[in-house]
């Protein structure tokens, strides 16, 4: 069986941070596990180099877009090399000629395609609306902010464009997702995509006039236009394997191949909605699985360039570059795989990284290796002892290790969650340590029971070898070092599971060596960090605010209200229509909270509203009042009442 695993291709306007590193390490780890168990694997990552953002950031720096791409693309490649991403991986750049040709062929096919409703999949139309330059998309009226307009990030545009008739594909996509339960994982994300379809899909603008944006791939049937960057980017998954010219592409796509797209949850819509519909229209089979993981957050905020800059001075957490320097590549790979449950968000802290290294790697695994090799060196002339007939503890250990191999191996249902896999390996490491502790081979040796001591150490050595092989995909350099210390050296990046539970063979030289995972003194690291942050700490700027008098404030009539009913506003992803009660009065308000609260979650809540706000029409629907909520980055929480609350209509202030 063959497996093709991809990561998103990253924008070339940011240097790789922990989020990018996580997805790429995850792809590498899953690839390595498949390889370990004999699958033929191809892994692809790369950079997304076209579009307005790149054109603009290059212009700001006085560089040509190509120069900007070359520079940033190299940073990603260098990071992957540093992070021990398998040397066989494929790195794609969307400025490569073969990719441009593939995108043009893909567009030609779309142009000829008919939708499931029998209409042309591509059509031309005027489009007029607000456009978010940094996100490269037209946005709704609700998302227009004064700050956006004045900074030039949000502009009003009217232009003729080419559209993909996505709205005709909703029913087809829904049926496909329902018939293929494994297509979008985890289930929460699958439901999210089904929810998007239920809200109704809008057609997708797939072109940008060259007069506004020159940095893109020309549309073959409309030479005055370049391709929308998302269509360009998604096609990388096909162009990278030689589609359409190299017939070999089918080796990596279609029946008999597991095609796994790994993405973060931020790009679920393009992958879960646009991509399957585009592929269907172009007559290309769909990938097997789309796996959307959660975000790494710092202090509760999604890790990103801005967060890094804003929090660097306040939190004792460093950039991944510095973490690697301090703790080494393998322990950081281990921490990332061990800590995050696929699908959930995960806050990271340097203290926890150190705690995990100390407990899992130094105390458990390192200690087992050290105890066993020291006893073998001192009492068995440094040679693997004969296993004899294992006692019941030894048998139990070997049975658990065998079961662990089964658990780690990929199955029909895919490979699974690294956190769970690591958990099961850790269980065996702890069990092996416990076995040695209980059997006390040092005591047996003192009593002259050398065969029994040898039998215990052989069982521990055999277990260690299997566990090192099983951990190799996550900790490749460290596990190669471990295998060398127990007389089973492996070639760099070339470890496969051989099905053997009886190595090292008796008599094999067990050279031992330096501790693989020295314990880290967190207090010392913390003191070092505190010292350097003292030196570099900048004043945190408090935004200047205009002051108001109590009289001004009193003009705002804030009231407690009860939410009686809530429903989504059709074709407005962000809006909920709420029926609320303020004392004896019932009224309707429109609130931009639909991305954060489902209608059923909000019904029954007591909220705070501005009751004397002049009525307004939002999307043609009357709104009488405004609810209060706190927003920070990508999070939003409603203001509600503490304890049992008070009656509806109560005044707030
Ligand atoms: O979206 N936590 O590129 P991008 C976890 N070019 N993962 C994170 C993360 C975080 N805090 N931040 C980023 C693009 N990621 C497009 C993709 S694909 C055809 C085009 C990871 O540079 C995660 O995988 O913004 C996320 O989906 C991706 O980086 C976004 O990278």
XYZ file of C-alpha atoms and ligand atoms in Angstrom:
684
model
C 0.000 0.000 0.000
C 1.179 3.522 -0.787
C 0.674 6.669 1.223
C 0.959 10.283 0.088
C 1.094 12.793 2.945
C 1.021 16.556 2.485
C 1.286 19.657 4.657
C -0.146 23.043 3.718
C 2.272 25.080 1.663
C 3.257 28.046 3.799
C 3.118 31.719 2.890
C 6.449 33.339 2.234
C 5.824 36.386 4.400
C 6.479 34.863 7.799
C 9.340 32.888 9.179
C 8.479 29.374 10.313
C 7.104 29.341 13.858
C 5.991 26.539 16.147
C 2.646 26.104 14.283
C 4.268 25.544 10.889
C 6.869 23.316 12.521
C 4.194 21.236 14.219
C 2.300 20.390 11.017
C 5.495 19.551 9.166
C 6.903 17.431 12.001
C 3.545 15.656 12.243
C 3.663 14.865 8.514
C 7.235 13.664 8.900
C 6.415 11.505 11.913
C 3.409 9.877 10.227
C 5.478 9.298 7.065
C 8.253 7.730 9.085
C 5.801 5.421 10.878
C 4.392 4.215 7.588
C 7.938 3.651 6.297
C 8.856 1.809 9.490
C 6.110 -0.682 8.763
C 7.048 -1.190 5.128
C 4.691 1.176 3.291
C 5.816 3.138 0.256
C 5.560 6.777 1.283
C 5.784 10.188 -0.304
C 5.734 13.348 1.792
C 5.342 16.845 0.436
C 5.584 20.313 1.907
C 6.487 23.653 0.357
C 5.786 27.347 -0.015
C 2.814 29.310 -1.333
C 4.430 32.138 -3.244
C 1.851 34.085 -5.254
C -0.760 36.652 -4.351
C -1.216 40.120 -3.033
C 0.356 39.588 0.381
C 3.668 38.532 -1.145
C 3.561 41.298 -3.730
C 2.950 43.834 -0.981
C 5.493 42.633 1.525
C 8.123 42.466 -1.237
C 7.265 46.037 -2.291
C 7.546 47.231 1.315
C 11.036 45.804 1.531
C 12.027 47.166 -1.892
C 12.464 43.647 -3.273
C 11.049 41.920 -6.342
C 8.376 39.355 -5.403
C 10.651 36.595 -6.674
C 13.499 37.736 -4.414
C 11.132 37.764 -1.431
C 9.977 34.226 -2.300
C 13.501 32.919 -2.734
C 14.567 34.295 0.627
C 11.616 33.011 2.658
C 11.342 29.711 0.873
C 14.957 29.044 1.854
C 14.125 29.782 5.491
C 11.461 27.093 5.454
C 13.758 24.607 3.725
C 16.515 25.346 6.222
C 14.112 24.844 9.134
C 13.012 21.457 7.788
C 16.602 20.378 7.473
C 17.275 21.465 11.027
C 14.186 19.651 12.311
C 15.320 16.358 10.777
C 12.429 16.232 8.343
C 13.187 13.087 6.346
C 15.685 13.855 3.555
C 13.388 12.182 0.984
C 10.623 14.734 1.411
C 9.521 16.787 -1.601
C 9.566 20.546 -1.351
C 7.351 22.397 -3.791
C 7.355 26.076 -4.698
C 4.372 27.503 -6.542
C 6.648 29.693 -8.660
C 8.125 26.551 -10.306
C 7.319 26.295 -14.036
C 5.851 22.791 -13.761
C 3.420 24.007 -11.120
C 2.305 27.000 -13.202
C 1.607 24.708 -16.157
C -0.404 22.326 -13.989
C -2.533 25.170 -12.584
C -3.270 26.362 -16.136
C -4.289 22.875 -17.212
C -6.495 22.561 -14.120
C -8.226 25.835 -15.046
C -8.734 24.690 -18.650
C -10.521 21.621 -17.324
C -12.667 23.713 -15.027
C -13.610 25.948 -17.917
C -14.939 22.943 -19.850
C -16.715 21.449 -16.843
C -20.445 21.365 -16.118
C -21.765 21.525 -12.566
C -24.002 18.778 -11.101
C -26.898 21.062 -12.143
C -25.679 20.964 -15.761
C -24.484 24.576 -15.892
C -21.056 25.922 -16.850
C -18.743 25.558 -13.847
C -16.983 28.824 -14.720
C -18.731 32.096 -15.558
C -17.832 35.763 -15.843
C -19.556 38.483 -13.827
C -19.121 41.910 -12.337
C -18.260 41.955 -8.736
C -18.463 44.890 -6.477
C -17.724 44.849 -2.794
C -15.339 45.294 0.094
C -12.023 43.551 -0.320
C -9.606 42.587 2.439
C -6.153 42.988 0.941
C -4.262 41.036 3.584
C -6.659 38.084 3.516
C -7.029 38.292 -0.267
C -10.755 38.054 -0.276
C -13.945 39.994 -0.668
C -15.619 40.421 2.696
C -19.112 41.247 3.926
C -20.206 44.684 5.095
C -20.096 43.484 8.711
C -16.396 42.832 8.522
C -15.493 46.320 7.346
C -13.772 48.292 10.084
C -12.729 51.950 10.192
C -9.207 50.894 11.038
C -9.185 48.538 8.034
C -10.341 51.286 5.691
C -7.928 53.904 6.952
C -4.942 51.548 6.886
C -5.753 50.492 3.301
C -6.230 46.891 4.367
C -9.895 47.062 3.365
C -10.811 48.699 0.039
C -13.975 48.943 -2.083
C -13.671 47.389 -5.521
C -15.777 46.778 -8.603
C -14.346 44.523 -11.240
C -15.200 41.905 -13.831
C -14.084 38.501 -12.660
C -14.317 34.797 -13.266
C -16.283 32.663 -10.858
C -16.440 28.991 -10.024
C -20.068 27.989 -9.501
C -19.475 26.499 -6.051
C -23.129 27.056 -5.122
C -24.134 24.176 -7.421
C -21.945 21.675 -5.562
C -23.401 21.831 -2.049
C -25.710 18.826 -2.314
C -23.099 16.720 -4.056
C -20.456 17.561 -1.425
C -22.807 16.886 1.457
C -23.628 13.438 0.107
C -19.958 12.706 -0.510
C -19.002 13.630 3.065
C -21.877 11.599 4.486
C -20.903 8.582 2.389
C -17.220 8.861 3.357
C -17.100 9.264 7.130
C -13.300 9.189 7.180
C -12.918 11.999 4.631
C -12.800 14.896 7.104
C -11.324 14.273 10.548
C -11.813 14.736 13.431
C -15.634 14.537 13.557
C -16.021 18.066 14.913
C -14.410 19.484 11.772
C -16.540 17.263 9.553
C -19.648 18.682 11.217
C -18.260 22.175 10.762
C -17.986 21.620 6.998
C -21.492 20.124 6.863
C -22.689 23.236 8.715
C -21.029 25.497 6.131
C -22.779 23.618 3.337
C -26.123 23.934 5.108
C -25.695 27.682 5.312
C -25.433 27.728 1.508
C -22.223 28.000 -0.540
C -21.413 31.198 -2.440
C -19.644 31.059 -5.777
C -15.890 31.410 -5.646
C -14.104 34.232 -7.431
C -11.113 32.519 -9.022
C -9.486 35.423 -10.841
C -7.750 38.682 -10.059
C -7.280 41.367 -12.744
C -3.622 41.861 -13.609
C -4.158 45.606 -13.346
C -4.441 45.100 -9.577
C -2.282 42.066 -9.035
C 0.441 40.938 -11.376
C 2.089 38.370 -9.099
C 0.204 35.223 -10.022
C -0.388 32.567 -12.645
C -2.063 33.778 -15.813
C -5.510 32.345 -16.527
C -5.178 30.561 -19.887
C -8.629 31.610 -21.149
C -8.428 35.163 -19.759
C -4.942 36.595 -20.259
C -5.724 39.844 -18.423
C -6.194 37.917 -15.211
C -4.148 35.874 -12.768
C -5.458 32.957 -10.734
C -6.792 33.465 -7.203
C -3.992 32.336 -4.911
C -6.028 29.628 -3.147
C -6.809 27.800 -6.414
C -3.137 28.104 -7.371
C -2.022 26.809 -3.959
C -4.391 23.832 -3.712
C -3.225 22.475 -7.057
C 0.245 21.964 -5.502
C -0.961 18.657 -4.105
C -1.354 17.418 -7.683
C 1.418 19.263 -9.511
C 3.951 18.023 -6.955
C 3.371 14.419 -8.037
C 3.589 15.212 -11.735
C -0.064 15.824 -12.615
C -1.109 16.013 -15.431
C 1.815 15.161 -17.700
C 3.744 12.538 -15.821
C 1.624 9.361 -15.842
C 3.371 8.403 -12.625
C 1.117 10.828 -10.731
C -1.483 8.106 -10.459
C 0.969 6.095 -8.423
C 0.363 8.676 -5.671
C -3.282 9.585 -6.182
C -6.442 7.568 -6.698
C -7.286 3.991 -5.915
C -4.815 2.014 -3.822
C -3.212 5.162 -2.377
C -3.986 6.743 0.953
C -3.835 10.504 0.265
C -3.651 12.379 3.546
C -3.787 16.188 3.676
C -2.689 17.546 7.055
C -3.861 21.067 7.774
C -4.559 23.419 10.663
C -8.196 24.186 11.445
C -7.726 27.727 10.082
C -7.789 26.465 6.509
C -10.618 23.970 6.807
C -12.952 25.774 4.395
C -10.600 25.922 1.376
C -9.651 22.280 1.930
C -12.993 20.874 3.027
C -15.214 22.837 0.640
C -13.313 24.445 -2.267
C -10.825 21.662 -2.937
C -13.208 18.674 -3.199
C -15.569 20.660 -5.456
C -12.735 21.909 -7.668
C -11.349 18.383 -7.977
C -14.762 16.968 -8.779
C -15.292 19.592 -11.485
C -11.855 18.902 -12.980
C -12.581 15.160 -13.017
C -9.871 14.214 -10.512
C -10.603 11.781 -7.635
C -10.707 13.192 -4.109
C -7.997 12.694 -1.479
C -8.713 10.010 1.119
C -8.466 12.090 4.267
C -8.312 15.655 5.403
C -6.999 15.870 8.936
C -7.377 19.259 10.616
C -5.435 19.775 13.821
C -5.883 22.515 16.415
C -3.667 25.481 17.192
C -0.640 25.895 19.343
C -1.374 28.874 21.496
C 0.678 31.029 23.823
C -1.107 32.531 26.765
C -4.344 31.374 25.072
C -3.684 33.127 21.744
C -2.996 31.430 18.416
C 0.722 31.439 17.713
C 1.452 33.795 14.858
C 3.920 36.468 13.889
C 1.984 39.184 15.751
C 1.540 37.126 18.881
C 5.222 36.267 18.918
C 6.084 39.933 18.853
C 3.462 40.958 21.388
C 4.114 38.250 23.937
C 7.810 37.745 23.613
C 8.498 40.332 26.279
C 5.909 39.014 28.713
C 5.966 35.236 28.631
C 8.902 33.047 29.464
C 8.459 31.114 26.214
C 10.889 31.413 23.403
C 10.677 31.009 19.639
C 11.065 27.469 18.400
C 14.494 28.356 16.981
C 15.725 29.100 20.492
C 13.953 26.095 21.994
C 15.781 23.823 19.582
C 19.049 25.450 20.471
C 18.451 25.037 24.197
C 16.968 21.517 24.300
C 17.867 19.891 20.967
C 15.741 18.936 17.964
C 14.588 15.487 19.060
C 13.217 16.509 22.468
C 11.227 19.337 20.843
C 9.826 16.969 18.199
C 8.927 14.641 21.047
C 7.234 17.349 23.090
C 5.098 18.520 20.147
C 3.922 15.010 19.287
C 3.418 13.964 22.881
C 1.552 16.996 24.096
C -1.143 17.793 21.539
C -4.296 15.724 21.135
C -5.111 15.817 17.434
C -7.934 18.248 16.851
C -7.606 20.233 20.109
C -5.813 23.501 20.756
C -2.804 23.318 23.036
C -1.076 26.043 24.984
C 2.666 25.607 25.181
C 4.997 26.581 27.935
C 8.699 26.145 28.219
C 8.389 24.865 31.776
C 6.195 22.022 30.545
C 8.663 21.202 27.773
C 11.359 20.820 30.432
C 9.047 18.784 32.685
C 8.293 16.350 29.852
C 11.933 15.966 28.887
C 12.870 15.300 32.503
C 10.104 12.842 33.295
C 9.574 10.900 30.065
C 13.002 11.004 28.484
C 15.561 11.453 31.279
C 13.827 9.639 34.176
C 12.016 6.860 32.337
C 13.741 6.018 29.065
C 17.234 7.344 29.870
C 17.225 5.703 33.266
C 16.239 2.306 31.847
C 19.027 2.462 29.294
C 21.553 3.561 31.858
C 20.705 0.917 34.476
C 20.750 -1.929 31.993
C 23.939 -0.993 30.132
C 25.816 -0.289 33.402
C 24.929 -3.693 34.866
C 25.835 -5.458 31.620
C 29.162 -3.641 31.459
C 30.056 -4.344 35.105
C 28.845 -7.922 35.400
C 28.659 -9.456 31.905
C 31.879 -8.113 30.350
C 29.753 -5.669 28.355
C 28.060 -8.446 26.384
C 24.338 -9.164 26.017
C 23.501 -11.938 28.505
C 21.669 -15.124 27.484
C 17.885 -14.737 27.834
C 17.252 -18.218 29.263
C 13.601 -18.846 30.002
C 12.010 -15.584 31.013
C 10.244 -15.444 34.374
C 6.592 -14.369 34.534
C 7.519 -10.654 34.839
C 9.763 -10.931 31.788
C 7.056 -12.740 29.825
C 4.535 -10.091 30.731
C 6.895 -7.337 29.641
C 7.587 -8.966 26.282
C 3.870 -9.564 25.719
C 3.175 -5.872 26.379
C 5.940 -4.812 24.016
C 4.483 -7.082 21.318
C 1.047 -5.596 21.867
C 2.571 -2.119 21.644
C 3.983 -2.909 18.180
C 0.463 -3.818 17.069
C -0.874 -0.564 18.452
C 1.757 1.553 16.760
C 1.401 -0.048 13.332
C -0.839 1.778 10.844
C -4.196 0.142 10.262
C -6.983 0.323 7.697
C -8.352 3.317 9.550
C -5.115 5.301 9.038
C -2.380 5.902 11.520
C -4.054 7.623 14.445
C -3.068 10.153 17.062
C 0.642 10.486 17.957
C -0.213 11.382 21.526
C -1.996 8.077 22.075
C 0.818 6.175 20.400
C 3.466 7.821 22.560
C 1.340 7.064 25.599
C 1.404 3.371 24.810
C 5.205 3.342 24.276
C 5.665 5.238 27.549
C 3.579 2.615 29.313
C 6.025 -0.076 28.161
C 9.084 1.948 29.171
C 7.652 2.374 32.661
C 6.805 -1.305 32.811
C 10.364 -2.291 31.829
C 11.771 -0.018 34.542
C 9.389 -1.480 37.087
C 10.354 -4.992 36.054
C 14.045 -4.266 36.633
C 13.236 -2.589 39.971
C 11.135 -5.554 41.135
C 13.555 -8.225 39.945
C 16.584 -6.461 41.485
C 19.253 -7.998 39.196
C 22.013 -6.333 41.308
C 20.817 -8.364 44.306
C 20.644 -11.556 42.227
C 24.229 -10.930 41.134
C 25.365 -10.536 44.747
C 23.660 -13.829 45.545
C 25.541 -15.500 42.679
C 22.375 -15.951 40.601
C 23.986 -14.675 37.446
C 21.721 -16.585 35.007
C 18.598 -15.066 36.553
C 20.119 -11.589 36.528
C 21.142 -12.125 32.877
C 17.655 -13.267 32.001
C 16.161 -10.088 33.494
C 18.660 -7.832 31.715
C 18.166 -9.609 28.371
C 14.405 -9.084 28.593
C 14.999 -5.395 29.373
C 17.478 -5.067 26.481
C 15.113 -6.708 24.008
C 12.302 -4.436 25.115
C 14.545 -1.400 24.857
C 15.482 -2.279 21.296
C 11.884 -2.653 20.165
C 10.825 0.524 21.956
C 13.728 2.461 20.426
C 12.654 1.282 16.968
C 9.092 2.347 17.745
C 10.228 5.783 18.910
C 12.593 6.315 16.004
C 10.096 8.261 13.838
C 9.765 10.866 16.593
C 13.320 10.933 17.972
C 15.410 9.753 15.000
C 18.907 10.871 16.081
C 18.466 9.980 19.749
C 17.066 6.530 18.993
C 19.900 5.808 16.565
C 22.256 6.685 19.437
C 20.294 4.439 21.798
C 20.388 1.519 19.376
C 24.156 1.961 19.020
C 24.537 1.889 22.832
C 22.797 -1.503 22.990
C 24.767 -3.065 20.143
C 22.109 -2.738 17.408
C 23.421 0.159 15.316
C 21.236 1.496 12.527
C 21.996 3.602 9.482
C 20.877 7.221 9.650
C 17.179 7.533 8.804
C 17.024 3.895 7.870
C 15.205 1.998 10.590
C 12.467 -0.478 9.707
C 10.503 -2.813 11.896
C 11.945 -6.285 11.278
C 9.436 -8.240 13.370
C 12.172 -9.517 15.721
C 11.823 -9.542 19.488
C 15.125 -11.340 20.212
C 17.796 -8.701 19.678
C 20.501 -7.947 20.688
C 21.599 -11.605 20.376
C 23.467 -13.071 23.393
C 27.140 -12.146 23.297
C 26.609 -8.916 21.322
C 28.856 -6.140 22.556
C 26.813 -3.544 24.484
C 28.995 -0.460 24.399
C 26.750 1.835 26.482
C 27.661 5.521 26.439
C 26.861 9.023 27.613
C 23.388 9.679 29.068
C 21.092 10.427 26.110
C 18.869 12.841 27.953
C 20.643 14.770 30.691
C 18.238 16.203 33.268
C 17.500 19.898 32.863
C 17.414 22.252 35.809
C 14.332 24.390 35.093
C 15.133 26.836 37.890
C 18.475 27.581 36.263
C 16.889 28.062 32.825
C 14.232 30.295 34.340
C 16.835 32.434 36.077
C 18.718 32.789 32.799
C 15.515 33.808 31.008
C 14.576 36.295 33.707
C 17.992 37.888 33.439
C 17.882 38.241 29.676
C 14.298 39.494 29.660
C 15.255 42.151 32.237
C 17.893 43.323 29.848
C 15.617 43.426 26.839
C 12.225 44.201 28.342
C 10.520 47.067 26.632
C 7.849 49.223 28.151
C 4.491 47.715 27.240
C 2.560 50.503 25.608
C -0.813 51.259 27.123
C -3.068 52.593 24.360
C -3.977 56.256 24.874
C -7.670 56.631 25.485
C -9.981 59.571 25.358
C -11.593 60.105 28.792
C -15.354 60.534 29.247
C -17.325 61.953 32.174
C -19.755 59.939 34.281
C -22.526 61.959 32.624
C -21.399 60.691 29.204
C -21.336 57.137 30.471
C -24.821 57.433 31.963
C -26.212 58.092 28.500
C -25.633 54.428 27.704
C -28.546 52.356 28.960
C -27.073 48.931 29.713
C -29.585 46.241 30.651
C -29.724 42.597 31.562
C -31.589 40.611 28.910
C -32.650 37.021 28.516
C -32.089 35.258 25.177
C -35.377 33.582 24.235
C -34.552 32.293 20.756
C -31.625 32.347 18.329
C -31.112 31.404 14.711
C -28.430 31.854 12.082
C -28.852 34.611 9.504
C -28.861 32.889 6.086
C -25.742 33.591 3.985
C -24.032 35.500 6.808
C -21.454 33.250 8.475
C -20.971 35.572 11.418
C -24.492 36.653 12.381
C -27.101 35.330 14.757
C -30.635 36.720 15.007
C -31.654 36.805 18.677
C -35.046 37.333 20.281
C -34.434 38.811 23.705
C -36.506 39.915 26.688
C -35.673 43.085 28.606
C -38.072 43.227 31.537
C -41.560 43.070 30.025
C -40.384 43.958 26.522
C -39.353 41.520 23.804
C -37.233 42.622 20.876
C -34.853 41.414 18.200
C -31.119 42.036 17.856
C -28.528 40.899 15.339
C -25.188 39.861 16.837
C -21.904 38.994 15.140
C -21.197 35.982 17.322
C -22.148 33.036 15.092
C -18.547 31.879 14.738
C -18.233 31.502 18.475
C -21.675 30.433 19.680
C -24.141 27.993 18.154
C -27.763 29.214 18.393
C -28.643 26.499 20.916
C -25.695 27.494 23.123
C -26.832 31.053 23.497
C -30.539 30.467 24.161
C -31.368 30.823 27.861
C -28.312 32.941 28.649
C -28.551 36.235 30.452
C -26.603 38.805 28.487
C -25.861 42.500 28.727
C -27.197 44.761 25.978
C -27.013 48.418 25.062
C -30.767 49.008 25.176
C -30.921 52.589 23.931
C -28.909 52.138 20.747
C -30.663 53.599 17.697
C -32.250 50.734 15.685
C -30.263 49.676 12.629
C -30.735 47.315 9.700
C -28.081 44.638 9.357
C -28.400 42.567 6.180
C -31.901 43.983 5.822
C -32.948 42.715 9.251
C -33.818 45.103 12.041
C -31.607 45.098 15.105
C -32.706 46.975 18.224
C -29.777 47.044 20.575
C -26.351 45.487 20.818
C -25.010 42.771 23.054
C -21.683 43.107 24.824
C -18.842 40.662 24.310
C -15.109 40.650 24.834
C -12.864 39.887 21.907
C -9.219 38.954 21.957
C -7.571 37.769 18.762
C -9.558 34.761 17.571
C -11.580 34.383 20.772
C -14.867 35.964 21.744
C -16.826 35.565 24.997
C -20.183 37.043 25.905
C -20.599 39.227 28.974
C -23.014 37.423 31.277
C -23.913 37.634 34.965
C -22.095 36.098 37.871
C -23.910 33.620 40.196
C -27.686 33.216 39.872
C -28.048 36.409 37.902
C -30.760 39.047 38.434
C -34.108 39.676 36.742
C -34.269 40.622 33.042
C -34.363 44.327 32.507
C -32.154 45.123 35.531
C -29.974 48.148 34.905
C -26.216 47.646 34.578
C -23.798 50.334 35.649
O -2.642 29.198 5.143
N -0.843 26.197 15.488
O -0.363 29.280 4.868
P 0.166 29.702 6.331
C -0.841 25.115 14.690
N -0.616 29.244 2.268
N -0.599 25.179 13.356
C -0.366 26.382 12.825
C -0.381 27.570 13.599
C -0.624 27.436 14.998
N -0.618 28.466 15.832
N -0.106 28.610 12.788
C 0.084 28.092 11.538
C -1.643 29.157 4.445
N -0.068 26.747 11.558
C -1.772 28.826 2.963
C -1.991 27.329 2.830
S -2.296 25.096 1.379
C -2.799 24.710 -0.157
C -2.176 26.850 1.423
C 0.103 25.811 10.425
O 1.593 30.058 6.159
C -1.181 25.053 10.147
O -0.874 23.909 9.419
O -0.738 30.698 6.954
C -1.913 26.050 9.271
O -2.973 25.464 8.556
C -0.793 26.522 8.378
O 0.353 26.572 9.261
C -1.056 27.889 7.745
O 0.106 28.341 7.141
